[in-house]
PDB file of C-alpha atoms in Angstrom:
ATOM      1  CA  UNK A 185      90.087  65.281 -23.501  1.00  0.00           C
ATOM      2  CA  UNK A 186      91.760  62.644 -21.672  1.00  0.00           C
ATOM      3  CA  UNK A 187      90.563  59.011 -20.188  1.00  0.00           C
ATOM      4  CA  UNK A 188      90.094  60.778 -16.918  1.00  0.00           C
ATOM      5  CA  UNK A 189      88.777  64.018 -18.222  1.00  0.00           C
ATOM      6  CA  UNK A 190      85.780  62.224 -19.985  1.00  0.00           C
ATOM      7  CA  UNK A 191      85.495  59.934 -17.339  1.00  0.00           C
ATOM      8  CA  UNK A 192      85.128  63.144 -14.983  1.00  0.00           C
ATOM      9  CA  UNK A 193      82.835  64.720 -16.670  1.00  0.00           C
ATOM     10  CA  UNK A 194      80.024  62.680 -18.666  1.00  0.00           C
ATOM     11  CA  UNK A 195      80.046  58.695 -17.672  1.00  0.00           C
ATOM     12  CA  UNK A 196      81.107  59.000 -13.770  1.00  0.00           C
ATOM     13  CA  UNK A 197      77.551  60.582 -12.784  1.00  0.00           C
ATOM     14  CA  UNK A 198      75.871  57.788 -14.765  1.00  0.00           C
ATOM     15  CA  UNK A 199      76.899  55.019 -12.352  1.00  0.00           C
ATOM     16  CA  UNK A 200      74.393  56.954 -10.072  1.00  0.00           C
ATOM     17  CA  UNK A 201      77.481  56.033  -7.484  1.00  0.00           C
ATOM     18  CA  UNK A 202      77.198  52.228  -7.782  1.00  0.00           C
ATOM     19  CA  UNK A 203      79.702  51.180  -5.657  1.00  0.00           C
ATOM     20  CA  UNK A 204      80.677  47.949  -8.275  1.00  0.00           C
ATOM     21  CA  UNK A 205      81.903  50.197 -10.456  1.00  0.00           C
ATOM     22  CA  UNK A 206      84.774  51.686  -8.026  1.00  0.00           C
ATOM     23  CA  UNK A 207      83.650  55.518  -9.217  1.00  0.00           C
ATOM     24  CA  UNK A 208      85.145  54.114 -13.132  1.00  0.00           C
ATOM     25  CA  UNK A 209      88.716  54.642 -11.353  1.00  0.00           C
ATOM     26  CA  UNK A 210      89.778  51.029 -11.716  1.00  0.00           C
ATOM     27  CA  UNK A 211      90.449  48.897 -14.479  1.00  0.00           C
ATOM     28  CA  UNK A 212      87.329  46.704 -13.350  1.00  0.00           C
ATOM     29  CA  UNK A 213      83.645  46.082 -12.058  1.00  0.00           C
ATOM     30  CA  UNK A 214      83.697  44.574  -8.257  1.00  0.00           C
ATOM     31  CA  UNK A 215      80.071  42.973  -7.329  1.00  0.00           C
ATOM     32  CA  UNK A 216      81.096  42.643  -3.806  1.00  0.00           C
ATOM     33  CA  UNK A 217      77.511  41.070  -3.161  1.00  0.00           C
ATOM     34  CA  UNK A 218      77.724  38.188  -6.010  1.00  0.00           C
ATOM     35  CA  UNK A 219      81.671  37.967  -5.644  1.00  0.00           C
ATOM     36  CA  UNK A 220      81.717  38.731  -9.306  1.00  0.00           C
ATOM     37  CA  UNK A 221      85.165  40.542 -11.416  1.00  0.00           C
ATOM     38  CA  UNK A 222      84.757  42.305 -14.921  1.00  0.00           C
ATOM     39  CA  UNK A 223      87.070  44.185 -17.399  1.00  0.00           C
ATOM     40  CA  UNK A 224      86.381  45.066 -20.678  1.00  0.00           C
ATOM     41  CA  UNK A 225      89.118  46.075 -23.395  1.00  0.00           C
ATOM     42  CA  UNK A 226      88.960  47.446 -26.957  1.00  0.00           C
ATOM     43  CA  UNK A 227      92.138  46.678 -29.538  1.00  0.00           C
ATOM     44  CA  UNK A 228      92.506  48.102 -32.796  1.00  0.00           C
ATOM     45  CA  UNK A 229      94.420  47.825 -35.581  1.00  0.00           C
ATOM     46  CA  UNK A 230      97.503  50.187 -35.444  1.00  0.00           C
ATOM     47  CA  UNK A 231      96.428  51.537 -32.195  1.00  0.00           C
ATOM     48  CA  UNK A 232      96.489  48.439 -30.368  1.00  0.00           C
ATOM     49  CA  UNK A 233      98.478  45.818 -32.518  1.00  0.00           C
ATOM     50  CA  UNK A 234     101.035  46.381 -35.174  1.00  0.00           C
ATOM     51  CA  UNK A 235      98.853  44.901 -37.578  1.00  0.00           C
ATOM     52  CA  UNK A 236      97.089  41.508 -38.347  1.00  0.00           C
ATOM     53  CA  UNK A 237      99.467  39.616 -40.305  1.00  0.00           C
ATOM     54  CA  UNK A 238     100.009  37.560 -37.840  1.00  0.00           C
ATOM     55  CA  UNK A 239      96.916  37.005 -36.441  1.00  0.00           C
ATOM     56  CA  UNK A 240      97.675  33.876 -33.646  1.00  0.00           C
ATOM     57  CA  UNK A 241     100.241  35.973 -32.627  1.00  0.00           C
ATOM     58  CA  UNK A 242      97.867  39.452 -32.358  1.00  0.00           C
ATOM     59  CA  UNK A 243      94.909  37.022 -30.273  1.00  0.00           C
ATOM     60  CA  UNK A 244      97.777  36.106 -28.258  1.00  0.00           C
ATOM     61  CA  UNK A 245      98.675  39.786 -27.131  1.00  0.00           C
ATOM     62  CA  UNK A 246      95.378  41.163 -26.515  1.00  0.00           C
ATOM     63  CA  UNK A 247      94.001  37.784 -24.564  1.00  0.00           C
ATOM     64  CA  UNK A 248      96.899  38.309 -22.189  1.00  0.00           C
ATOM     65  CA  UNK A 249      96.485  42.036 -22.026  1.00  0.00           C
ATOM     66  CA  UNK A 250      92.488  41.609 -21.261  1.00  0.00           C
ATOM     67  CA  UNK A 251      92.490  38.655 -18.542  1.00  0.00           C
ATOM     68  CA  UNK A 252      95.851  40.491 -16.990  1.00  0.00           C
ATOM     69  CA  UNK A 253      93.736  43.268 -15.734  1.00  0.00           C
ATOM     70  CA  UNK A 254      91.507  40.580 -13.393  1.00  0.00           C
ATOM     71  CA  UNK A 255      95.260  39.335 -12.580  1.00  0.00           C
ATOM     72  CA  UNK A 256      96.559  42.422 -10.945  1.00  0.00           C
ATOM     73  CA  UNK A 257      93.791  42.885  -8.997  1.00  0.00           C
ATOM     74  CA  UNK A 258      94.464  38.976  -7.545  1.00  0.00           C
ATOM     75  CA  UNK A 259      91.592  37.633  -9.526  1.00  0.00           C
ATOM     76  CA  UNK A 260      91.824  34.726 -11.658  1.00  0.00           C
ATOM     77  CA  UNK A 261      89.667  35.041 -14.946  1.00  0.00           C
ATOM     78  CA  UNK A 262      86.911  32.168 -15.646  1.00  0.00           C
ATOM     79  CA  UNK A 263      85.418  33.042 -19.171  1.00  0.00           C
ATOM     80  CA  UNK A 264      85.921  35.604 -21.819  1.00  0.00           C
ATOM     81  CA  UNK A 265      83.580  37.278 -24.385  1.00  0.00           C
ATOM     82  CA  UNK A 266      85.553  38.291 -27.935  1.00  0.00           C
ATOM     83  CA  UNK A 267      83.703  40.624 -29.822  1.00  0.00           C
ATOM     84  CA  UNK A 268      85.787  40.925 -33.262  1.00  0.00           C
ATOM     85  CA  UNK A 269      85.050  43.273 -36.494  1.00  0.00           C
ATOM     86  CA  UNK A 270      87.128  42.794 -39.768  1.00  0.00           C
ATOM     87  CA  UNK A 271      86.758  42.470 -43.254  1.00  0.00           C
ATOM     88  CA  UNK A 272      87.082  39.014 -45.420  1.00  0.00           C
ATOM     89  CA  UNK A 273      90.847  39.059 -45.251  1.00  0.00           C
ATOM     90  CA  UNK A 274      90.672  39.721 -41.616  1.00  0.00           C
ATOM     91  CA  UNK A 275      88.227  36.414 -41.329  1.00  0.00           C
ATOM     92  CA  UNK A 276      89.422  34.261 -44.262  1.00  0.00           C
ATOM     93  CA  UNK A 277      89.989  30.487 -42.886  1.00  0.00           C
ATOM     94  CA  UNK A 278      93.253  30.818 -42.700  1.00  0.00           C
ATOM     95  CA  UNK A 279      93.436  33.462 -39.915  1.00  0.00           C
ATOM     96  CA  UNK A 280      90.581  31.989 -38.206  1.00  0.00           C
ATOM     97  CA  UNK A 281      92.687  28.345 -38.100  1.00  0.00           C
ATOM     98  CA  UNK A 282      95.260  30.629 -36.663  1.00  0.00           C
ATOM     99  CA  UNK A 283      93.046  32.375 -34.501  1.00  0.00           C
ATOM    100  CA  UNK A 284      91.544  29.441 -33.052  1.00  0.00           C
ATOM    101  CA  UNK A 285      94.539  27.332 -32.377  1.00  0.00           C
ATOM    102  CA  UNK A 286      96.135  30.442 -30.450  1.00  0.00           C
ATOM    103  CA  UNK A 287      93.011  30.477 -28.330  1.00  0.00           C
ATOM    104  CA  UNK A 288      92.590  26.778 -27.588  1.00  0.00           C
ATOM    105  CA  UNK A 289      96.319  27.110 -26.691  1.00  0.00           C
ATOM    106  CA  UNK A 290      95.580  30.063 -23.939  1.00  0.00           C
ATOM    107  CA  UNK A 291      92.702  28.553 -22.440  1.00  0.00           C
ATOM    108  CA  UNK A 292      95.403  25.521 -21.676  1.00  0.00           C
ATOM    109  CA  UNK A 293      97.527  27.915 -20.240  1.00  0.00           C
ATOM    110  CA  UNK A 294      95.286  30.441 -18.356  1.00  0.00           C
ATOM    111  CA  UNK A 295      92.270  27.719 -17.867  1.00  0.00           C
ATOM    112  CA  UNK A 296      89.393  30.192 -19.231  1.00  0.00           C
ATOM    113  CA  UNK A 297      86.589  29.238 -21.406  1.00  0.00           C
ATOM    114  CA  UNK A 298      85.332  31.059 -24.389  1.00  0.00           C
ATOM    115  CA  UNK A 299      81.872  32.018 -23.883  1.00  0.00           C
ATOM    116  CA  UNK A 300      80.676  34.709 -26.317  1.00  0.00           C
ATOM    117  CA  UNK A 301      80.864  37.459 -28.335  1.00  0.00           C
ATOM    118  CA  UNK A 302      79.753  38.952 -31.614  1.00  0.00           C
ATOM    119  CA  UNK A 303      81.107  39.524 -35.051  1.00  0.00           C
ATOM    120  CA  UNK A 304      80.610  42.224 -37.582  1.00  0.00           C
ATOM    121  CA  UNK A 305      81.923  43.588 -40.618  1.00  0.00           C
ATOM    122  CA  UNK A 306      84.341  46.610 -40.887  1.00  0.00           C
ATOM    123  CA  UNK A 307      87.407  47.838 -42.674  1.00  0.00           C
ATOM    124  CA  UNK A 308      89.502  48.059 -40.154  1.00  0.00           C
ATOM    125  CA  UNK A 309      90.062  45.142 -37.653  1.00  0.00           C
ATOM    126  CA  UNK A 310      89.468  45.893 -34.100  1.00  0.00           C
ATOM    127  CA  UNK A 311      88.217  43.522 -30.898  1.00  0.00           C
ATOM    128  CA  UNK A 312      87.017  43.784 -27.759  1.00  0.00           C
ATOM    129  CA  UNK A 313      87.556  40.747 -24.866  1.00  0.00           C
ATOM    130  CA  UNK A 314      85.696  41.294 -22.036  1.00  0.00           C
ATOM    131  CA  UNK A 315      87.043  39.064 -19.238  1.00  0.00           C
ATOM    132  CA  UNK A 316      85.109  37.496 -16.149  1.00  0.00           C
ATOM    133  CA  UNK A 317      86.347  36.248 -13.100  1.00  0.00           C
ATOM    134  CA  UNK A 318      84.955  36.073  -8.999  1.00  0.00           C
ATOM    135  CA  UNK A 319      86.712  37.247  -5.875  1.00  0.00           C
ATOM    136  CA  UNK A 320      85.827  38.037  -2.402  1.00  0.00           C
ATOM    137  CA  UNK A 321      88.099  40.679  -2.393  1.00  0.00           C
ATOM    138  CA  UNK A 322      90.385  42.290  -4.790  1.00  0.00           C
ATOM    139  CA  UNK A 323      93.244  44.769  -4.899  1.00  0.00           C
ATOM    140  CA  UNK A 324      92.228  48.144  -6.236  1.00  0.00           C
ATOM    141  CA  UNK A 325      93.945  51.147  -7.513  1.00  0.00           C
ATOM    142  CA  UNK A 326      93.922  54.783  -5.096  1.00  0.00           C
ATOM    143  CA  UNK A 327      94.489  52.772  -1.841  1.00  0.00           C
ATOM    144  CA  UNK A 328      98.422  53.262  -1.886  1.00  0.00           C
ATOM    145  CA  UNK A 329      99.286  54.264   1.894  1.00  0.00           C
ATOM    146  CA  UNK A 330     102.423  56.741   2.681  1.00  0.00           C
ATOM    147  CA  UNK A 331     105.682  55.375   2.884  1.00  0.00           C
ATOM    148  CA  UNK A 332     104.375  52.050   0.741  1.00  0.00           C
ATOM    149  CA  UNK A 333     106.974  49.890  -1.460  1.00  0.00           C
ATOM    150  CA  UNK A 334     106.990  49.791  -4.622  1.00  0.00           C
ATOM    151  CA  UNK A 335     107.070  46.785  -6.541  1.00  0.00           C
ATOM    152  CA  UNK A 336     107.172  45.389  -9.948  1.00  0.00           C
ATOM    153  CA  UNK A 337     106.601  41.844 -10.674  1.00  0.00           C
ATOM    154  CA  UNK A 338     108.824  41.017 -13.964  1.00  0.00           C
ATOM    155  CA  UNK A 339     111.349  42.761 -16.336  1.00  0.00           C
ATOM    156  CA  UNK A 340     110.225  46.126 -18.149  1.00  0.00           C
ATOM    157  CA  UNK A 341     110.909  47.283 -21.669  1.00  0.00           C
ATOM    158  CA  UNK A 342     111.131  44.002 -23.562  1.00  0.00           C
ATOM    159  CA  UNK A 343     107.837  44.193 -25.382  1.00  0.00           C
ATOM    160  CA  UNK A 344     109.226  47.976 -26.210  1.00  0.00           C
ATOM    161  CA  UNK A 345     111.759  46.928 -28.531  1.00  0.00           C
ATOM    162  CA  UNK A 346     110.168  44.306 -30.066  1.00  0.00           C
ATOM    163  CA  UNK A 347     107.337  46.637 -31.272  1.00  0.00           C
ATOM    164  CA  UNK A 348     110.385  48.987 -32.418  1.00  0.00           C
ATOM    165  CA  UNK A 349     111.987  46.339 -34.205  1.00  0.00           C
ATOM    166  CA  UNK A 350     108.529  45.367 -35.785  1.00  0.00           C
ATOM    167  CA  UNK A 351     108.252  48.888 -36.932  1.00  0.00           C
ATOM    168  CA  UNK A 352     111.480  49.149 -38.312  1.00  0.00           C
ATOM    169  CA  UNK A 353     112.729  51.745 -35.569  1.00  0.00           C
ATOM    170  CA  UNK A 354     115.545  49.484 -33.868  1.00  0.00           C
ATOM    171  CA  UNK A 355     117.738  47.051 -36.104  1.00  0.00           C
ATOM    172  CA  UNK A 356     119.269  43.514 -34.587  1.00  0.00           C
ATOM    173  CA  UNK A 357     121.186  41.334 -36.783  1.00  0.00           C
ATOM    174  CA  UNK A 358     121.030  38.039 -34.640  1.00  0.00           C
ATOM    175  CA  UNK A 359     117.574  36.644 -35.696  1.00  0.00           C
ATOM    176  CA  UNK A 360     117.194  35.207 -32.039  1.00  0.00           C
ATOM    177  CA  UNK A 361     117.802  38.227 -30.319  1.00  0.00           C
ATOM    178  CA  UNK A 362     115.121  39.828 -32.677  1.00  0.00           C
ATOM    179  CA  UNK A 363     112.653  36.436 -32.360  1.00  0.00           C
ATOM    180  CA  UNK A 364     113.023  37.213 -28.615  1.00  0.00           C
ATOM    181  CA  UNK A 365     111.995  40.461 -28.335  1.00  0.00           C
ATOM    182  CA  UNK A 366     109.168  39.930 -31.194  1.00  0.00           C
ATOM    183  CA  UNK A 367     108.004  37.660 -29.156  1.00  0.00           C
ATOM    184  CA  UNK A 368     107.770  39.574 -25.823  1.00  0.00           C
ATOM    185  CA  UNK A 369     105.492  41.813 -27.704  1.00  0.00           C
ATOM    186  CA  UNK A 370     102.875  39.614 -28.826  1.00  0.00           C
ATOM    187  CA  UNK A 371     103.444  37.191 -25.693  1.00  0.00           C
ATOM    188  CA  UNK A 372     103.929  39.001 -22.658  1.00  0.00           C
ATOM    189  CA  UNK A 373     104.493  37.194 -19.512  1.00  0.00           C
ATOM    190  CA  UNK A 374     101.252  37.536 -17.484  1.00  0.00           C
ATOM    191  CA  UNK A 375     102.947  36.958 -13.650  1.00  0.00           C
ATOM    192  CA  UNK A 376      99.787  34.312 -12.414  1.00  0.00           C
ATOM    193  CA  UNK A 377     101.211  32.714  -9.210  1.00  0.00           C
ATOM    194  CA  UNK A 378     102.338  35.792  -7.989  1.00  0.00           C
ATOM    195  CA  UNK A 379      98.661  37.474  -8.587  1.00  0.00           C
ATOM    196  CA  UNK A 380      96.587  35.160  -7.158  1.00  0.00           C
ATOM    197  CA  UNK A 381      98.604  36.505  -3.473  1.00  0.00           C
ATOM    198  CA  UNK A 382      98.242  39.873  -4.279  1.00  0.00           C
ATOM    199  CA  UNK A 383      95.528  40.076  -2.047  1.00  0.00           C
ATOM    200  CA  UNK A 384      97.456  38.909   1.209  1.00  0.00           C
ATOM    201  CA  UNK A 385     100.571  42.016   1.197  1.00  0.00           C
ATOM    202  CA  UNK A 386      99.558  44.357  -1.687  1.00  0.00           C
ATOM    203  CA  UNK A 387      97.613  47.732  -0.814  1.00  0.00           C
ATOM    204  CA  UNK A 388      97.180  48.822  -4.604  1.00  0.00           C
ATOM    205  CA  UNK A 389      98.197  47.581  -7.899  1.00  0.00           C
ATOM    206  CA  UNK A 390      97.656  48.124 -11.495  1.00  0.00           C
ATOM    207  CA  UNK A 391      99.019  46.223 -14.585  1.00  0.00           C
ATOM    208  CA  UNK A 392     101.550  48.138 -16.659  1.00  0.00           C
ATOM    209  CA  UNK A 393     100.139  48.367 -20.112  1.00  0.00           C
ATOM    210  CA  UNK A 394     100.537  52.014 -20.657  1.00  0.00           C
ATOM    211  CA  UNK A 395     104.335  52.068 -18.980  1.00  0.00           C
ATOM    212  CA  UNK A 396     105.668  52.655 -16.184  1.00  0.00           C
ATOM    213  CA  UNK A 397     105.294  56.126 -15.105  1.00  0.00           C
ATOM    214  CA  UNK A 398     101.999  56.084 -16.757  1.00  0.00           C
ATOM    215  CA  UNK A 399     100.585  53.380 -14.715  1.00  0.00           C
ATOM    216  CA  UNK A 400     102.262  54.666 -11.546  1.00  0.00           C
ATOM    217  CA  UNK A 401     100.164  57.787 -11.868  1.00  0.00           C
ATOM    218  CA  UNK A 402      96.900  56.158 -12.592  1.00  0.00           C
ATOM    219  CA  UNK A 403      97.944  54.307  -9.641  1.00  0.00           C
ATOM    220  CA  UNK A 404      97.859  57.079  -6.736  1.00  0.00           C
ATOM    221  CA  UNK A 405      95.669  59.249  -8.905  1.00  0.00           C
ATOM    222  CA  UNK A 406      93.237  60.100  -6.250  1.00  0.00           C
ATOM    223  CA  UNK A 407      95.900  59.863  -3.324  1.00  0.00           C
ATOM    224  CA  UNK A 408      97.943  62.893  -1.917  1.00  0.00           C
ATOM    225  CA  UNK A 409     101.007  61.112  -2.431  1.00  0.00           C
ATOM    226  CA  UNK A 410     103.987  61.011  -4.993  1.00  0.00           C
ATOM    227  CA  UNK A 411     106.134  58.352  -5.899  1.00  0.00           C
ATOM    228  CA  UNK A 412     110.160  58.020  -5.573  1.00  0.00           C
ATOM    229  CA  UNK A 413     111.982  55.553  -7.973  1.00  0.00           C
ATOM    230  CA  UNK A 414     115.336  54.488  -8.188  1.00  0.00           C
ATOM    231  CA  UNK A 415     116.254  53.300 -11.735  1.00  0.00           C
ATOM    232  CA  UNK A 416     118.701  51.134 -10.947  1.00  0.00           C
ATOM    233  CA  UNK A 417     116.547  48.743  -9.126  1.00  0.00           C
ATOM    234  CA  UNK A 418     113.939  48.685 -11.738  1.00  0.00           C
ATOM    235  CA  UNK A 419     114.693  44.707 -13.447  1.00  0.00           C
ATOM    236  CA  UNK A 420     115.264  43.989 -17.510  1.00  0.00           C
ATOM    237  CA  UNK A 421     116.119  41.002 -19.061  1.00  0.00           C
ATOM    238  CA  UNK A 422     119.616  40.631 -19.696  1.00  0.00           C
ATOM    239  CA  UNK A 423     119.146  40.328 -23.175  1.00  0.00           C
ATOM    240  CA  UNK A 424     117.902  44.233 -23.208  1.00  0.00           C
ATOM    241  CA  UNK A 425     121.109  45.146 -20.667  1.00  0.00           C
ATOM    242  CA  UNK A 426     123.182  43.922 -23.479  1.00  0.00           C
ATOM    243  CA  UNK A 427     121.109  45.857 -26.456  1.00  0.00           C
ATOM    244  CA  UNK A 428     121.152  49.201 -24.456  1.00  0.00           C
ATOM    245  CA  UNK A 429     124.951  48.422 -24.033  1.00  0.00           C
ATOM    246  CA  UNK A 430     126.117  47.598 -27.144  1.00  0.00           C
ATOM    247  CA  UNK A 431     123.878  50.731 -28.435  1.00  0.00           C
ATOM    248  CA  UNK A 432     124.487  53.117 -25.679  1.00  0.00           C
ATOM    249  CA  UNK A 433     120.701  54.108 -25.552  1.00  0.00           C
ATOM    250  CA  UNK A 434     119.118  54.878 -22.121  1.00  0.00           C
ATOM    251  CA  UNK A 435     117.292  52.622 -19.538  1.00  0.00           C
ATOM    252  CA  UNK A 436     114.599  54.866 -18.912  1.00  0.00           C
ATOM    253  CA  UNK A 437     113.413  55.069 -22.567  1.00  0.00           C
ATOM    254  CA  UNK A 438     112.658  51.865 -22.802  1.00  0.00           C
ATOM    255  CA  UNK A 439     110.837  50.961 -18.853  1.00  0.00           C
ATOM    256  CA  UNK A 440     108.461  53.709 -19.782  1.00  0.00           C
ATOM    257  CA  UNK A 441     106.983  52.646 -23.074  1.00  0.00           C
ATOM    258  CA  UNK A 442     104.451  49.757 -21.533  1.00  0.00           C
ATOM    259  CA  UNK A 443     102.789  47.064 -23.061  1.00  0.00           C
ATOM    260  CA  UNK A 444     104.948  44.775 -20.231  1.00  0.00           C
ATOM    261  CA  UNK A 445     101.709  43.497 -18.328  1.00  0.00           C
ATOM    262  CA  UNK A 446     103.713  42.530 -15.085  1.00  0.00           C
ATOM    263  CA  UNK A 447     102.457  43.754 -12.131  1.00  0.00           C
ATOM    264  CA  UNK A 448     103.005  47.092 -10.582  1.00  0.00           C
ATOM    265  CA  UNK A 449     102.199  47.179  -7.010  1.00  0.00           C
ATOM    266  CA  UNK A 450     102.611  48.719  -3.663  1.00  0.00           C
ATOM    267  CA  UNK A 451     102.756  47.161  -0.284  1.00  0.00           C
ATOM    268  CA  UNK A 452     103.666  48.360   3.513  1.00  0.00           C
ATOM    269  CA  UNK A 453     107.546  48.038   4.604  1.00  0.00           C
ATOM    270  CA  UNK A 454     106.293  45.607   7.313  1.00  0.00           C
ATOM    271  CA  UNK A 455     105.972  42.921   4.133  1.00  0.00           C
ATOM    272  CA  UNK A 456     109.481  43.356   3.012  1.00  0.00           C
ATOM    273  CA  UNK A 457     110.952  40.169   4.484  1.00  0.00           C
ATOM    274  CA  UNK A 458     107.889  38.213   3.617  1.00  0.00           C
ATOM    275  CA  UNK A 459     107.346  39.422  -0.292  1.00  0.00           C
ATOM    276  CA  UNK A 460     111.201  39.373  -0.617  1.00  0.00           C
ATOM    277  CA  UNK A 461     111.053  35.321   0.439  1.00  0.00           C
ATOM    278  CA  UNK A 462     108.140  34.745  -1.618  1.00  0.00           C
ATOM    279  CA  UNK A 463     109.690  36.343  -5.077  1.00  0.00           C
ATOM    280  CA  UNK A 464     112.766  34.020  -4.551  1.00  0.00           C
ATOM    281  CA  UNK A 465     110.934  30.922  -4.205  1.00  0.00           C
ATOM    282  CA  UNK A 466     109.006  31.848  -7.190  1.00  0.00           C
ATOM    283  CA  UNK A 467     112.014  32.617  -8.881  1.00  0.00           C
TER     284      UNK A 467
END
């Protein structure tokens, strides 16, 4: 089975249709009442992450993938809980000096505190953030409207070839151009002015972690509607124009792989003019 399928049929009846937890269709919790914003995310080893040989690179990657779901929804994330399993090597000092530098250098960035967790032993590493923010309001998934925009909030397929390039799959000779892309894996761009205005023009969004066709579909999963992209419009870096160039590989295999984490959201025509205006200024 399927996300949805065993979502469907064992866990959705046991939220005895609490409204907080948006029928388990969202990547969040809502507390309308208390104002109050959760996600929860589970990484693993080889799954999730490449590996941990790198470890303040890997906390780095699935930090920004975990508070990015409380972004999309125009929610900025207050504390975190890292719950972390691993074996010796996995927790020797010198990952957790890595570990811990990384994370006092994203709570400077993203201004969220550390506040719990729980460690145990295993044989393969694996972690799970849960993130924690409050909102009056947030943008959910399944409220697309007919005739809505489309939007995405950054360039796709980066983090795509980096992980190919990590695994050996793609080859670059200039060790920038490969640092680049490397680095768009494990550091994704997490789009936080624009997300904190999602809530004034956007009718649904989702962050695109699974790619983009993927996400889309989660997106208007519940709606009646279908979705109509043009492939030309949809933005890369121009350090990835070039690659595809010089290689003569496709666009489309490469917008469609995920692990981007800009924002994928749709808003009515009326906000064209307005969202166009605000994109420029924010460059």
């Amino acid at each position: 089975m399927n996300e949805f399928a065993l979502i469907q049929k064992y866990f959705k009846k046991l939220t005895y249709n609490n409204p907080s937890a948006l029928d388990l269709n969202d990547d969040v919790f809502f507390d309308k009442k208390n104002s109050v914003v959760i996600s929860t995310d589970t990484y693993v080893e080889g799954v999730h992450f490449f590996n941990f040989r790198n470890p303040d690179l890997v906390i780095k990657k699935i930090v920004r993938s975990s508070i990015s779901d409380l972004y999309c929804k125009g929610v900025k994330p207050k504390f975190i809980f890292i719950g972390a399993c691993g074996n010796n090597i996995s927790f020797s000092k010198k990952n957790m000096d890595l570990v811990y530098k990384s994370l006092k250098q994203e709570q400077k960035k993203y201004k969220f505190k550390l506040s719990g967790g729980d460690t145990t032993k295993s044989n393969k590493t694996v972690f799970t953030i849960t993130s924690l923010g409050y909102a009056k309001k947030i943008v959910q998934r399944n409220k697309c409207k007919n005739n809505d925009d489309i939007y995405v909030t950054g360039n796709l397929g980066d983090s795509y070839l980096g992980l190919s390039i990590l695994r050996k799959k793609s080859f670059l000779k200039n060790s920038k151009q490969r640092k680049y892309f490397i680095q768009k894996y494990y550091m994704p761009d997490i789009p936080l002015k624009i997300g904190s205005k999602l809530i004034k023009f956007a009718n649904s969004s989702i962050d695109i972690s699974d790619g983009l066709f993927a996400d889309l579909s989660k997106l208007i999963n519940t709606s009646k509607l279908f979705f109509k992209l043009d492939l030309k419009k949809i933005p890369i870096s121009s350090k990835l124009n070039a690659y595809l160039i010089k290689t003569n590989k496709k666009k489309i295999n490469f917008i469609s792989k995920g692990d981007d984490y800009q924002i994928l959201f749709t808003s009515s025509k009326s906000n064209r003019i307005y969202i166009k205006s605000l994109f420029k200024r924010m460059n």
